[in-house]
PDB file of C-alpha atoms in Angstrom:
ATOM      1  CA  MET B   1     -32.265 -26.219 -22.384  1.00 59.00           C
ATOM      2  CA  ASN B   2     -31.898 -29.320 -20.238  1.00 62.00           C
ATOM      3  CA  LYS B   3     -31.647 -29.359 -16.456  1.00 62.00           C
ATOM      4  CA  HIS B   4     -27.839 -29.735 -16.465  1.00 56.00           C
ATOM      5  CA  GLN B   5     -27.441 -26.619 -18.648  1.00 64.00           C
ATOM      6  CA  GLU B   6     -29.788 -24.644 -16.379  1.00 63.00           C
ATOM      7  CA  VAL B   7     -27.790 -25.605 -13.269  1.00 54.00           C
ATOM      8  CA  LYS B   8     -24.524 -24.736 -15.039  1.00 61.00           C
ATOM      9  CA  LYS B   9     -25.922 -21.354 -16.165  1.00 65.00           C
ATOM     10  CA  HIS B  10     -27.142 -20.601 -12.614  1.00 61.00           C
ATOM     11  CA  MET B  11     -23.736 -21.555 -11.150  1.00 65.00           C
ATOM     12  CA  SER B  12     -21.972 -19.323 -13.684  1.00 81.00           C
ATOM     13  CA  LYS B  13     -24.103 -16.360 -12.622  1.00 84.00           C
ATOM     14  CA  GLU B  14     -23.287 -17.048  -8.971  1.00 86.00           C
ATOM     15  CA  ILE B  15     -19.559 -17.273  -9.686  1.00 87.00           C
ATOM     16  CA  ILE B  16     -19.628 -14.046 -11.717  1.00 86.00           C
ATOM     17  CA  ALA B  17     -21.525 -12.299  -8.908  1.00 87.00           C
ATOM     18  CA  LYS B  18     -18.970 -13.499  -6.327  1.00 91.00           C
ATOM     19  CA  LYS B  19     -16.068 -12.315  -8.481  1.00 90.00           C
ATOM     20  CA  ALA B  20     -17.767  -8.940  -8.996  1.00 90.00           C
ATOM     21  CA  ALA B  21     -18.182  -8.602  -5.217  1.00 92.00           C
ATOM     22  CA  VAL B  22     -14.475  -9.350  -4.701  1.00 91.00           C
ATOM     23  CA  VAL B  23     -13.514  -6.737  -7.315  1.00 91.00           C
ATOM     24  CA  ASP B  24     -15.853  -4.201  -5.661  1.00 93.00           C
ATOM     25  CA  GLY B  25     -14.132  -4.817  -2.309  1.00 93.00           C
ATOM     26  CA  ILE B  26     -10.704  -4.271  -3.851  1.00 93.00           C
ATOM     27  CA  LYS B  27     -11.967  -1.162  -5.674  1.00 93.00           C
ATOM     28  CA  ASP B  28     -13.081   0.231  -2.305  1.00 94.00           C
ATOM     29  CA  GLN B  29      -9.550  -0.282  -0.988  1.00 94.00           C
ATOM     30  CA  PHE B  30      -8.133   1.603  -3.991  1.00 92.00           C
ATOM     31  CA  ASP B  31     -10.671   4.402  -3.496  1.00 94.00           C
ATOM     32  CA  ASN B  32     -10.074   4.765   0.261  1.00 94.00           C
ATOM     33  CA  ALA B  33      -6.284   4.461   0.261  1.00 92.00           C
ATOM     34  CA  VAL B  34      -4.016   7.515   0.385  1.00 92.00           C
ATOM     35  CA  SER B  35      -1.197   5.376  -0.971  1.00 92.00           C
ATOM     36  CA  ALA B  36      -0.328   1.824  -1.926  1.00 93.00           C
ATOM     37  CA  VAL B  37       2.718  -0.080  -3.065  1.00 94.00           C
ATOM     38  CA  VAL B  38       2.829  -3.144  -5.286  1.00 93.00           C
ATOM     39  CA  MET B  39       5.551  -5.686  -4.647  1.00 93.00           C
ATOM     40  CA  ASN B  40       6.893  -9.051  -5.745  1.00 92.00           C
ATOM     41  CA  TYR B  41       7.385 -11.182  -2.647  1.00 90.00           C
ATOM     42  CA  ARG B  42       8.478 -14.442  -4.320  1.00 90.00           C
ATOM     43  CA  GLY B  43      11.501 -15.909  -2.560  1.00 89.00           C
ATOM     44  CA  LEU B  44      10.685 -14.604   0.915  1.00 91.00           C
ATOM     45  CA  THR B  45      10.343 -17.174   3.678  1.00 92.00           C
ATOM     46  CA  VAL B  46       7.144 -17.467   5.670  1.00 92.00           C
ATOM     47  CA  ASP B  47       8.888 -15.825   8.650  1.00 93.00           C
ATOM     48  CA  GLU B  48      10.053 -12.890   6.510  1.00 93.00           C
ATOM     49  CA  VAL B  49       6.559 -12.328   5.060  1.00 93.00           C
ATOM     50  CA  THR B  50       5.079 -12.591   8.556  1.00 94.00           C
ATOM     51  CA  ALA B  51       7.522  -9.967   9.896  1.00 94.00           C
ATOM     52  CA  LEU B  52       6.725  -7.650   6.950  1.00 94.00           C
ATOM     53  CA  ARG B  53       2.970  -8.086   7.422  1.00 94.00           C
ATOM     54  CA  LYS B  54       3.246  -7.425  11.162  1.00 95.00           C
ATOM     55  CA  GLU B  55       5.200  -4.197  10.724  1.00 94.00           C
ATOM     56  CA  LEU B  56       2.803  -3.016   8.018  1.00 95.00           C
ATOM     57  CA  ARG B  57      -0.210  -3.890  10.181  1.00 95.00           C
ATOM     58  CA  ASP B  58       1.315  -2.054  13.178  1.00 94.00           C
ATOM     59  CA  ALA B  59       1.588   1.036  10.959  1.00 91.00           C
ATOM     60  CA  GLY B  60      -2.069   0.740   9.885  1.00 93.00           C
ATOM     61  CA  VAL B  61      -1.227  -0.678   6.447  1.00 94.00           C
ATOM     62  CA  LYS B  62      -3.118  -3.638   4.993  1.00 94.00           C
ATOM     63  CA  MET B  63      -1.071  -6.059   2.866  1.00 95.00           C
ATOM     64  CA  GLU B  64      -2.884  -8.533   0.659  1.00 93.00           C
ATOM     65  CA  VAL B  65      -2.049 -11.049  -2.029  1.00 93.00           C
ATOM     66  CA  ILE B  66      -4.740 -10.663  -4.675  1.00 92.00           C
ATOM     67  CA  LYS B  67      -5.191 -12.232  -8.108  1.00 93.00           C
ATOM     68  CA  ASN B  68      -3.749  -9.982 -10.794  1.00 94.00           C
ATOM     69  CA  THR B  69      -6.953 -10.047 -12.851  1.00 93.00           C
ATOM     70  CA  TYR B  70      -8.916  -8.709  -9.869  1.00 93.00           C
ATOM     71  CA  LEU B  71      -6.275  -6.035  -9.241  1.00 94.00           C
ATOM     72  CA  ARG B  72      -6.326  -4.929 -12.885  1.00 93.00           C
ATOM     73  CA  ARG B  73     -10.103  -4.672 -12.960  1.00 93.00           C
ATOM     74  CA  ALA B  74     -10.332  -2.835  -9.600  1.00 94.00           C
ATOM     75  CA  ALA B  75      -7.539  -0.409 -10.576  1.00 93.00           C
ATOM     76  CA  ASP B  76      -9.286   0.357 -13.865  1.00 92.00           C
ATOM     77  CA  LEU B  77     -12.618   0.911 -12.113  1.00 92.00           C
ATOM     78  CA  SER B  78     -10.867   3.299  -9.683  1.00 92.00           C
ATOM     79  CA  GLY B  79      -9.294   5.256 -12.535  1.00 90.00           C
ATOM     80  CA  TYR B  80      -5.688   4.117 -12.052  1.00 89.00           C
ATOM     81  CA  LYS B  81      -4.283   3.804 -15.541  1.00 85.00           C
ATOM     82  CA  GLY B  82      -0.704   2.583 -15.752  1.00 80.00           C
ATOM     83  CA  LEU B  83      -0.815   0.088 -12.902  1.00 85.00           C
ATOM     84  CA  ASP B  84      -1.720  -2.859 -15.162  1.00 84.00           C
ATOM     85  CA  GLU B  85       1.900  -3.656 -16.034  1.00 87.00           C
ATOM     86  CA  LEU B  86       2.682  -4.010 -12.311  1.00 89.00           C
ATOM     87  CA  PHE B  87       0.139  -6.797 -11.899  1.00 92.00           C
ATOM     88  CA  THR B  88       2.172  -9.686 -13.275  1.00 90.00           C
ATOM     89  CA  GLY B  89       3.664 -12.638 -11.474  1.00 88.00           C
ATOM     90  CA  PRO B  90       3.269 -13.063  -7.720  1.00 86.00           C
ATOM     91  CA  THR B  91       1.883  -9.751  -6.541  1.00 91.00           C
ATOM     92  CA  ALA B  92       1.160  -8.349  -3.113  1.00 94.00           C
ATOM     93  CA  ILE B  93      -0.220  -4.886  -2.491  1.00 95.00           C
ATOM     94  CA  ALA B  94      -0.057  -2.788   0.667  1.00 95.00           C
ATOM     95  CA  PHE B  95      -2.808  -0.176   1.119  1.00 95.00           C
ATOM     96  CA  SER B  96      -2.629   2.699   3.614  1.00 94.00           C
ATOM     97  CA  GLN B  97      -5.661   4.786   4.464  1.00 93.00           C
ATOM     98  CA  GLU B  98      -3.849   7.217   6.795  1.00 89.00           C
ATOM     99  CA  ASP B  99      -0.061   7.438   6.546  1.00 87.00           C
ATOM    100  CA  VAL B 100       0.961   8.181   2.964  1.00 88.00           C
ATOM    101  CA  ALA B 101       4.612   7.224   3.487  1.00 88.00           C
ATOM    102  CA  ALA B 102       4.220   4.081   5.614  1.00 90.00           C
ATOM    103  CA  PRO B 103       3.836   1.445   2.873  1.00 92.00           C
ATOM    104  CA  ALA B 104       6.782   2.728   0.832  1.00 91.00           C
ATOM    105  CA  ARG B 105       8.986   3.250   3.896  1.00 91.00           C
ATOM    106  CA  ILE B 106       8.370  -0.204   5.366  1.00 92.00           C
ATOM    107  CA  VAL B 107       8.579  -2.127   2.074  1.00 92.00           C
ATOM    108  CA  LYS B 108      11.792  -0.297   1.141  1.00 91.00           C
ATOM    109  CA  LYS B 109      13.278  -1.175   4.547  1.00 91.00           C
ATOM    110  CA  TYR B 110      12.491  -4.859   4.026  1.00 92.00           C
ATOM    111  CA  ALA B 111      13.660  -4.779   0.395  1.00 90.00           C
ATOM    112  CA  LYS B 112      17.091  -3.665   1.686  1.00 90.00           C
ATOM    113  CA  GLN B 113      17.102  -6.588   4.144  1.00 91.00           C
ATOM    114  CA  PHE B 114      15.776  -9.227   1.765  1.00 90.00           C
ATOM    115  CA  ASP B 115      16.933  -9.241  -1.855  1.00 88.00           C
ATOM    116  CA  ALA B 116      13.897 -11.337  -2.839  1.00 89.00           C
ATOM    117  CA  LEU B 117      11.460  -8.503  -2.072  1.00 90.00           C
ATOM    118  CA  GLU B 118      11.028  -6.171  -5.031  1.00 90.00           C
ATOM    119  CA  LEU B 119       9.047  -2.936  -5.032  1.00 89.00           C
ATOM    120  CA  LYS B 120       7.257  -2.701  -8.395  1.00 91.00           C
ATOM    121  CA  GLY B 121       5.383   0.602  -8.089  1.00 90.00           C
ATOM    122  CA  GLY B 122       2.225   2.047  -6.616  1.00 91.00           C
ATOM    123  CA  PHE B 123       0.196   5.182  -6.203  1.00 92.00           C
ATOM    124  CA  ILE B 124       0.245   8.251  -3.967  1.00 89.00           C
ATOM    125  CA  GLU B 125      -2.889  10.287  -3.267  1.00 88.00           C
ATOM    126  CA  GLY B 126      -4.725   9.268  -6.410  1.00 87.00           C
ATOM    127  CA  LYS B 127      -1.801   9.361  -8.845  1.00 88.00           C
ATOM    128  CA  VAL B 128       0.300   6.498 -10.172  1.00 86.00           C
ATOM    129  CA  ALA B 129       3.809   6.883  -8.752  1.00 86.00           C
ATOM    130  CA  THR B 130       7.177   6.051 -10.257  1.00 81.00           C
ATOM    131  CA  LEU B 131       9.754   4.041  -8.331  1.00 78.00           C
ATOM    132  CA  GLU B 132      11.730   7.271  -7.834  1.00 81.00           C
ATOM    133  CA  GLN B 133       8.719   8.988  -6.260  1.00 78.00           C
ATOM    134  CA  LEU B 134       8.129   6.004  -3.978  1.00 82.00           C
ATOM    135  CA  ASP B 135      11.822   6.103  -3.019  1.00 80.00           C
ATOM    136  CA  GLU B 136      11.515   9.785  -2.070  1.00 79.00           C
ATOM    137  CA  LEU B 137       8.355   9.048  -0.103  1.00 73.00           C
ATOM    138  CA  ALA B 138      10.086   6.188   1.707  1.00 73.00           C
ATOM    139  CA  GLY B 139      12.778   8.636   2.822  1.00 71.00           C
ATOM    140  CA  LEU B 140      10.273  10.770   4.729  1.00 62.00           C
ATOM    141  CA  PRO B 141      10.174  10.308   8.495  1.00 59.00           C
ATOM    142  CA  ASP B 142       7.163   8.736  10.156  1.00 57.00           C
ATOM    143  CA  ARG B 143       4.465  10.787  11.889  1.00 56.00           C
ATOM    144  CA  GLU B 144       6.371  10.992  15.196  1.00 61.00           C
ATOM    145  CA  GLY B 145       9.526  12.081  13.375  1.00 56.00           C
ATOM    146  CA  MET B 146       7.655  14.829  11.546  1.00 53.00           C
ATOM    147  CA  LEU B 147       6.003  16.047  14.753  1.00 57.00           C
ATOM    148  CA  SER B 148       9.391  16.138  16.450  1.00 59.00           C
ATOM    149  CA  MET B 149      10.815  18.186  13.558  1.00 53.00           C
ATOM    150  CA  LEU B 150       7.841  20.573  13.731  1.00 58.00           C
ATOM    151  CA  LEU B 151       8.253  20.983  17.485  1.00 61.00           C
ATOM    152  CA  SER B 152      11.938  21.736  17.007  1.00 64.00           C
ATOM    153  CA  VAL B 153      11.121  24.421  14.419  1.00 60.00           C
ATOM    154  CA  LEU B 154       8.481  25.965  16.690  1.00 64.00           C
ATOM    155  CA  GLN B 155      10.838  26.010  19.687  1.00 63.00           C
ATOM    156  CA  ALA B 156      13.723  27.695  17.861  1.00 64.00           C
ATOM    157  CA  PRO B 157      12.353  31.295  17.980  1.00 68.00           C
ATOM    158  CA  ILE B 158      11.462  30.959  21.671  1.00 70.00           C
ATOM    159  CA  ARG B 159      14.930  29.585  22.420  1.00 65.00           C
ATOM    160  CA  ASN B 160      16.538  32.476  20.521  1.00 66.00           C
ATOM    161  CA  VAL B 161      14.492  35.052  22.478  1.00 62.00           C
ATOM    162  CA  ALA B 162      15.499  33.359  25.732  1.00 64.00           C
ATOM    163  CA  TYR B 163      19.178  33.506  24.727  1.00 65.00           C
ATOM    164  CA  ALA B 164      18.832  37.203  23.796  1.00 66.00           C
ATOM    165  CA  VAL B 165      17.143  38.039  27.137  1.00 67.00           C
ATOM    166  CA  LYS B 166      19.842  36.132  28.993  1.00 70.00           C
ATOM    167  CA  ALA B 167      22.607  37.947  27.074  1.00 69.00           C
ATOM    168  CA  VAL B 168      21.034  41.346  27.824  1.00 73.00           C
ATOM    169  CA  ALA B 169      20.669  40.428  31.501  1.00 72.00           C
ATOM    170  CA  GLU B 170      24.333  39.459  31.743  1.00 71.00           C
TER     171      GLU B 170
END
């Protein structure tokens, strides 16, 4: 083996190691996320993508544009079968580690505003989700909305007792 072949072989090993490290990082995102949505963003302006990214980031969601081959490999390593067909064409993925509904809710909101944004699919708590399931998830209120609903439910019995005491007193 001549010197040129040795250098080329060494560079190939370095490139493979770098790619493996990238895939490992993406796999960690799959493993740590409670949900994620995959979308086609082609046709959005820079301002529209920036607005989408900002709202996702404000909700604790990380949106990334990642090579499809890396996504396929990381999804397979994380045990997500059935996501491969989503990783075609220009693909962005939004991972959430806390709020299960946030990625679907925000992407659906922007998809209504911008026809160019297309929700392809995703996963919810370790399971590949259909578009219908993501639609249902997107319809759920955010954390503050759910807490407000819970508070309302908890206050109802107390309010009813107060009304009954008032009626008896009158």
